[in-house]
């Protein structure tokens, strides 16, 4: 039996009476994407979806040398730079989560991400970098050094800051596609990009968009049944140490870095899943809670009313830790 999660709804989801289910899919942002929707012209929808994904890549990809992010990272110290509205919206949300989490989420760690081999740079070649080099780069990291002037549409490069938005941009892309579909008059859809999802409405038969929550491959909590969540006006994002990592000396080094130490997070936390109306915020929160760990992270989720599920490695299997907001959705 599955365990079912039902969000509290202010209004029942719209049930489309006409239109057929369409499935659009492809690759972008270094991962796969898919959209399931009811109605609409497939060619027009695909073009609109690709345009939104290309916008995120052109603005926020560290792998594109001429992206807005890459140009900002190369900018001289003490300079202001005009940035697109989408980029600023993501950076503004990133800094808000950084402040709320006391730096557990930090968009300024791009140089450290490269150092550990998880960015476009050459990295350490499958082995941990030296402690001295890591410590030296940490001196240039710090979300508090970043300044935004939203009214003027610009951001300040204090010098040496390397932005990395990989912990939030994918969630924003999901939101951007979802907002396009809604504006195009699509009453019901499910958007997925690299495992992050957002849903709206219901299928013509009245059933919701059921989504199984992600778990680490080959690992499970003893006796635990899978979670299924009904995605209406809700997003789901998961941060897990099994997505990107390398092994060295018998230890797993995850792509999720703790900005406070400059090193990958401990292997105790296998995954954190967050449910939130905004996929961008869910994405950033999942990363922040992973860095905070099960004790501090769960306390943070309780204080801020975040619906979160922690999976930790304890003994032969995984152990679940639910925040009250998450547990409240169990039907």
Short mmCIF file of C-alpha atoms in Angstrom, two decimals:
data_model
loop_
_atom_site.label_atom_id
_atom_site.label_comp_id
_atom_site.label_asym_id
_atom_site.label_seq_id
_atom_site.Cartn_x
_atom_site.Cartn_y
_atom_site.Cartn_z
CA UNK A 1 0.00 0.00 0.00
CA UNK A 2 1.16 3.50 -0.80
CA UNK A 3 1.05 6.32 1.72
CA UNK A 4 -0.92 9.18 0.21
CA UNK A 5 -0.21 12.89 0.67
CA UNK A 6 -3.02 15.34 -0.02
CA UNK A 7 -2.34 19.11 0.19
CA UNK A 8 -4.86 21.38 1.87
CA UNK A 9 -6.73 23.16 -0.93
CA UNK A 10 -8.57 26.47 -0.86
CA UNK A 11 -10.55 25.35 -3.91
CA UNK A 12 -11.02 22.08 -5.75
CA UNK A 13 -8.76 21.58 -8.78
CA UNK A 14 -10.23 22.29 -12.18
CA UNK A 15 -11.31 19.12 -14.02
CA UNK A 16 -11.02 19.58 -17.80
CA UNK A 17 -13.97 18.07 -19.64
CA UNK A 18 -12.51 18.37 -23.10
CA UNK A 19 -9.09 17.82 -24.54
CA UNK A 20 -6.72 14.91 -24.63
CA UNK A 21 -3.64 14.11 -22.63
CA UNK A 22 -0.49 15.22 -24.37
CA UNK A 23 3.04 14.20 -23.42
CA UNK A 24 5.89 16.47 -24.48
CA UNK A 25 9.48 15.70 -23.57
CA UNK A 26 13.09 16.38 -24.40
CA UNK A 27 16.47 17.31 -22.98
CA UNK A 28 17.74 20.65 -21.68
CA UNK A 29 19.82 22.06 -18.83
CA UNK A 30 21.91 18.88 -18.81
CA UNK A 31 18.92 16.72 -17.91
CA UNK A 32 15.57 15.50 -19.22
CA UNK A 33 12.23 17.30 -19.09
CA UNK A 34 8.63 16.25 -19.61
CA UNK A 35 5.25 17.95 -19.62
CA UNK A 36 1.92 16.17 -19.38
CA UNK A 37 -1.00 18.44 -20.11
CA UNK A 38 -4.62 18.48 -21.17
CA UNK A 39 -5.36 20.25 -24.46
CA UNK A 40 -3.42 22.88 -26.37
CA UNK A 41 -1.51 22.86 -29.64
CA UNK A 42 1.49 20.57 -29.22
CA UNK A 43 3.82 22.47 -31.57
CA UNK A 44 3.04 25.83 -29.97
CA UNK A 45 3.43 24.45 -26.46
CA UNK A 46 6.74 22.76 -27.25
CA UNK A 47 8.13 25.97 -28.73
CA UNK A 48 7.07 27.94 -25.65
CA UNK A 49 8.53 25.37 -23.27
CA UNK A 50 11.87 25.28 -25.09
CA UNK A 51 12.03 29.07 -25.15
CA UNK A 52 11.68 29.18 -21.36
CA UNK A 53 14.31 26.50 -20.83
CA UNK A 54 16.70 28.27 -23.20
CA UNK A 55 16.17 31.47 -21.20
CA UNK A 56 17.32 29.77 -18.00
CA UNK A 57 20.38 28.28 -19.71
CA UNK A 58 21.34 31.56 -21.40
CA UNK A 59 21.09 33.45 -18.12
CA UNK A 60 22.12 31.03 -15.37
CA UNK A 61 24.27 28.21 -16.75
CA UNK A 62 27.89 28.12 -15.54
CA UNK A 63 28.67 25.82 -18.50
CA UNK A 64 27.83 28.59 -21.00
CA UNK A 65 30.79 30.98 -21.22
CA UNK A 66 28.61 33.89 -22.30
CA UNK A 67 25.69 33.33 -19.93
CA UNK A 68 24.78 36.23 -17.67
CA UNK A 69 26.04 34.20 -14.71
CA UNK A 70 29.43 33.46 -16.29
CA UNK A 71 29.93 37.09 -17.28
CA UNK A 72 29.02 38.23 -13.77
CA UNK A 73 31.52 35.76 -12.30
CA UNK A 74 34.29 37.20 -14.50
CA UNK A 75 33.40 40.81 -13.72
CA UNK A 76 35.94 43.09 -11.99
CA UNK A 77 35.67 43.73 -8.28
CA UNK A 78 33.52 46.62 -7.16
CA UNK A 79 31.26 46.75 -10.22
CA UNK A 80 27.50 46.79 -10.72
CA UNK A 81 25.91 44.75 -13.52
CA UNK A 82 22.48 44.86 -15.08
CA UNK A 83 20.85 41.44 -15.08
CA UNK A 84 17.65 40.06 -16.67
CA UNK A 85 14.50 40.00 -14.57
CA UNK A 86 14.47 36.19 -14.40
CA UNK A 87 18.05 36.04 -13.14
CA UNK A 88 17.34 38.67 -10.49
CA UNK A 89 14.21 36.85 -9.32
CA UNK A 90 16.21 33.66 -8.78
CA UNK A 91 19.08 35.46 -7.07
CA UNK A 92 16.65 37.36 -4.83
CA UNK A 93 15.00 34.10 -3.73
CA UNK A 94 18.42 32.47 -3.24
CA UNK A 95 19.55 35.27 -0.94
CA UNK A 96 16.27 35.09 1.01
CA UNK A 97 16.77 31.35 1.64
CA UNK A 98 20.42 32.03 2.52
CA UNK A 99 19.35 34.54 5.15
CA UNK A 100 16.61 32.31 6.57
CA UNK A 101 18.97 29.32 6.79
CA UNK A 102 21.92 31.34 8.14
CA UNK A 103 24.00 30.47 5.12
CA UNK A 104 23.19 26.77 4.78
CA UNK A 105 22.12 27.72 1.27
CA UNK A 106 24.60 30.06 -0.39
CA UNK A 107 24.58 31.01 -4.10
CA UNK A 108 28.13 32.41 -3.88
CA UNK A 109 29.98 29.05 -3.67
CA UNK A 110 30.70 28.63 -7.39
CA UNK A 111 34.47 28.58 -6.94
CA UNK A 112 34.19 25.80 -4.35
CA UNK A 113 31.81 23.83 -6.59
CA UNK A 114 34.44 24.00 -9.35
CA UNK A 115 37.21 23.06 -6.93
CA UNK A 116 35.39 19.87 -5.92
CA UNK A 117 34.78 18.93 -9.56
CA UNK A 118 31.02 19.50 -9.66
CA UNK A 119 31.08 22.55 -11.92
CA UNK A 120 32.43 23.33 -15.38
CA UNK A 121 36.02 23.65 -14.11
CA UNK A 122 38.56 20.79 -14.22
CA UNK A 123 38.11 19.94 -10.52
CA UNK A 124 40.32 17.65 -8.44
CA UNK A 125 40.05 14.63 -10.75
CA UNK A 126 38.01 12.34 -8.49
CA UNK A 127 39.85 13.04 -5.27
CA UNK A 128 39.26 15.66 -2.55
CA UNK A 129 41.11 18.96 -2.99
CA UNK A 130 43.71 20.06 -0.48
CA UNK A 131 42.52 21.65 2.75
CA UNK A 132 44.65 24.76 2.21
CA UNK A 133 43.25 25.38 -1.26
CA UNK A 134 39.70 24.85 -0.01
CA UNK A 135 40.24 27.23 2.89
CA UNK A 136 41.71 29.88 0.59
CA UNK A 137 38.67 29.83 -1.68
CA UNK A 138 36.31 29.95 1.29
CA UNK A 139 37.62 33.44 2.06
CA UNK A 140 35.96 34.74 -1.12
CA UNK A 141 32.62 33.01 -0.47
CA UNK A 142 29.76 34.72 1.30
CA UNK A 143 26.19 35.52 0.34
CA UNK A 144 26.28 38.63 2.55
CA UNK A 145 28.82 40.15 0.16
CA UNK A 146 26.28 40.15 -2.67
CA UNK A 147 24.07 43.20 -3.12
CA UNK A 148 20.98 43.56 -5.28
CA UNK A 149 19.33 46.71 -6.57
CA UNK A 150 16.04 45.30 -7.78
CA UNK A 151 14.62 48.69 -8.72
CA UNK A 152 17.53 49.28 -11.09
CA UNK A 153 17.73 45.63 -12.16
CA UNK A 154 21.35 45.11 -11.18
CA UNK A 155 23.70 43.19 -8.85
CA UNK A 156 27.04 44.07 -7.28
CA UNK A 157 30.17 41.97 -7.83
CA UNK A 158 32.38 42.57 -4.77
CA UNK A 159 35.24 40.62 -6.33
CA UNK A 160 35.98 36.91 -6.42
CA UNK A 161 32.34 35.84 -6.07
CA UNK A 162 31.45 32.86 -8.23
CA UNK A 163 27.69 32.44 -8.41
CA UNK A 164 26.32 28.91 -8.57
CA UNK A 165 22.57 28.56 -8.94
CA UNK A 166 22.42 24.81 -9.53
CA UNK A 167 20.49 24.36 -6.28
CA UNK A 168 17.64 26.62 -7.39
CA UNK A 169 17.66 27.23 -11.17
CA UNK A 170 16.11 23.90 -12.08
CA UNK A 171 13.19 24.55 -9.74
CA UNK A 172 12.79 28.02 -11.25
CA UNK A 173 12.71 26.49 -14.74
CA UNK A 174 9.83 24.27 -13.61
CA UNK A 175 7.96 27.34 -12.35
CA UNK A 176 8.67 29.25 -15.57
CA UNK A 177 7.26 26.43 -17.72
CA UNK A 178 4.25 26.03 -15.41
CA UNK A 179 3.49 29.75 -15.60
CA UNK A 180 3.71 29.64 -19.41
CA UNK A 181 1.25 26.74 -19.56
CA UNK A 182 -1.18 28.50 -17.24
CA UNK A 183 -0.97 31.71 -19.30
CA UNK A 184 -1.60 29.64 -22.45
CA UNK A 185 -4.91 28.50 -20.98
CA UNK A 186 -3.89 24.93 -20.17
CA UNK A 187 -6.15 23.93 -17.25
CA UNK A 188 -4.23 20.89 -16.04
CA UNK A 189 -0.56 19.93 -16.34
CA UNK A 190 2.39 18.21 -14.70
CA UNK A 191 5.85 19.64 -15.34
CA UNK A 192 9.04 17.69 -14.55
CA UNK A 193 12.65 18.74 -15.05
CA UNK A 194 15.39 16.48 -13.72
CA UNK A 195 13.21 15.11 -10.94
CA UNK A 196 11.69 18.41 -9.76
CA UNK A 197 7.94 18.69 -10.39
CA UNK A 198 4.98 21.02 -10.27
CA UNK A 199 1.34 20.19 -10.96
CA UNK A 200 -1.94 21.94 -11.47
CA UNK A 201 -5.53 20.80 -11.93
CA UNK A 202 -6.72 17.24 -12.44
CA UNK A 203 -7.13 14.76 -15.27
CA UNK A 204 -10.46 14.53 -17.16
CA UNK A 205 -11.46 11.53 -15.04
CA UNK A 206 -11.10 13.65 -11.92
CA UNK A 207 -7.97 11.94 -10.60
CA UNK A 208 -5.02 14.12 -9.53
CA UNK A 209 -1.50 14.07 -10.87
CA UNK A 210 -0.08 11.37 -8.61
CA UNK A 211 3.68 11.50 -8.14
CA UNK A 212 5.87 9.05 -6.21
CA UNK A 213 8.43 10.74 -3.98
CA UNK A 214 12.01 9.99 -4.93
CA UNK A 215 14.14 7.67 -2.80
CA UNK A 216 17.81 6.68 -3.11
CA UNK A 217 18.18 3.76 -5.56
CA UNK A 218 18.54 0.45 -3.78
CA UNK A 219 17.84 1.94 -0.36
CA UNK A 220 14.61 2.06 1.66
CA UNK A 221 13.33 2.55 5.18
CA UNK A 222 12.55 -0.89 6.66
CA UNK A 223 8.87 -1.69 6.22
CA UNK A 224 8.07 1.73 4.77
CA UNK A 225 5.63 2.02 1.90
CA UNK A 226 6.21 4.55 -0.92
CA UNK A 227 4.74 8.04 -0.69
CA UNK A 228 2.36 9.29 -3.38
CA UNK A 229 1.54 13.00 -3.48
CA UNK A 230 -1.33 14.68 -5.32
CA UNK A 231 0.25 17.65 -7.11
CA UNK A 232 -2.25 20.47 -7.45
CA UNK A 233 -0.82 23.97 -6.96
CA UNK A 234 2.10 22.17 -5.39
CA UNK A 235 5.72 21.40 -6.26
CA UNK A 236 8.14 18.74 -5.08
CA UNK A 237 11.93 18.95 -5.05
CA UNK A 238 14.46 16.45 -3.72
CA UNK A 239 18.12 16.88 -2.82
CA UNK A 240 20.02 13.60 -2.60
CA UNK A 241 23.65 12.58 -2.27
CA UNK A 242 23.08 9.79 -4.84
CA UNK A 243 22.54 12.15 -7.78
CA UNK A 244 26.14 13.31 -8.27
CA UNK A 245 29.10 12.13 -6.24
CA UNK A 246 32.48 10.51 -6.35
CA UNK A 247 34.15 7.97 -4.07
CA UNK A 248 37.63 8.24 -2.65
CA UNK A 249 39.26 6.32 0.16
CA UNK A 250 36.05 4.43 0.88
CA UNK A 251 34.02 7.62 1.35
CA UNK A 252 31.25 9.10 -0.77
CA UNK A 253 31.66 12.81 -1.61
CA UNK A 254 28.33 14.41 -2.54
CA UNK A 255 27.85 17.34 -4.90
CA UNK A 256 25.99 19.20 -2.12
CA UNK A 257 28.55 21.40 -0.38
CA UNK A 258 28.24 22.89 3.08
CA UNK A 259 29.10 26.58 2.53
CA UNK A 260 30.16 26.82 6.17
CA UNK A 261 32.96 24.26 5.75
CA UNK A 262 33.59 24.34 2.01
CA UNK A 263 33.28 20.53 1.88
CA UNK A 264 30.53 18.07 0.88
CA UNK A 265 27.86 17.34 3.47
CA UNK A 266 28.13 14.25 5.64
CA UNK A 267 26.74 11.01 4.22
CA UNK A 268 24.24 10.70 7.10
CA UNK A 269 21.51 12.48 5.14
CA UNK A 270 20.62 10.46 2.03
CA UNK A 271 17.84 12.72 0.75
CA UNK A 272 15.55 15.59 1.65
CA UNK A 273 12.24 16.19 -0.12
CA UNK A 274 10.32 19.47 0.18
CA UNK A 275 6.73 20.19 -0.87
CA UNK A 276 5.95 23.83 -1.59
CA UNK A 277 3.78 25.85 -4.02
CA UNK A 278 6.96 27.31 -5.59
CA UNK A 279 9.33 24.77 -7.14
CA UNK A 280 12.12 27.35 -7.06
CA UNK A 281 11.78 27.71 -3.32
CA UNK A 282 11.31 23.97 -2.80
CA UNK A 283 14.55 23.35 -4.71
CA UNK A 284 16.54 25.81 -2.60
CA UNK A 285 14.97 24.63 0.66
CA UNK A 286 15.78 20.97 -0.09
CA UNK A 287 19.44 21.94 -0.48
CA UNK A 288 19.45 24.09 2.67
CA UNK A 289 17.85 21.36 4.78
CA UNK A 290 20.31 18.79 3.45
CA UNK A 291 23.18 21.00 4.59
CA UNK A 292 21.59 21.62 7.99
CA UNK A 293 21.14 17.87 8.53
CA UNK A 294 18.29 15.94 10.16
CA UNK A 295 18.37 17.60 13.58
CA UNK A 296 18.94 21.28 12.76
CA UNK A 297 17.15 20.89 9.43
CA UNK A 298 14.03 19.42 10.98
CA UNK A 299 14.00 22.15 13.63
CA UNK A 300 14.29 24.75 10.84
CA UNK A 301 11.40 23.11 8.95
CA UNK A 302 9.25 23.16 12.09
CA UNK A 303 9.98 26.86 12.74
CA UNK A 304 9.16 27.88 9.18
CA UNK A 305 6.26 25.52 8.49
CA UNK A 306 8.11 23.69 5.72
CA UNK A 307 6.72 20.35 4.52
CA UNK A 308 9.86 18.21 4.45
CA UNK A 309 10.85 14.56 4.57
CA UNK A 310 14.39 13.60 5.64
CA UNK A 311 15.83 10.18 4.82
CA UNK A 312 18.90 9.35 6.90
CA UNK A 313 21.22 6.36 6.86
CA UNK A 314 20.93 4.60 10.20
CA UNK A 315 21.82 0.93 10.50
CA UNK A 316 20.88 -1.39 7.64
CA UNK A 317 18.38 0.95 5.99
CA UNK A 318 16.99 4.44 5.88
CA UNK A 319 15.09 6.22 8.62
CA UNK A 320 12.34 8.75 7.94
CA UNK A 321 11.95 12.10 9.69
CA UNK A 322 8.83 14.10 8.80
CA UNK A 323 8.16 17.72 9.62
CA UNK A 324 4.69 18.46 11.04
CA UNK A 325 3.66 20.23 7.82
CA UNK A 326 4.60 17.12 5.83
CA UNK A 327 2.88 14.71 8.21
CA UNK A 328 -0.26 16.85 8.11
CA UNK A 329 -0.69 15.96 4.41
CA UNK A 330 -0.91 12.22 5.09
CA UNK A 331 -4.39 11.03 4.24
#
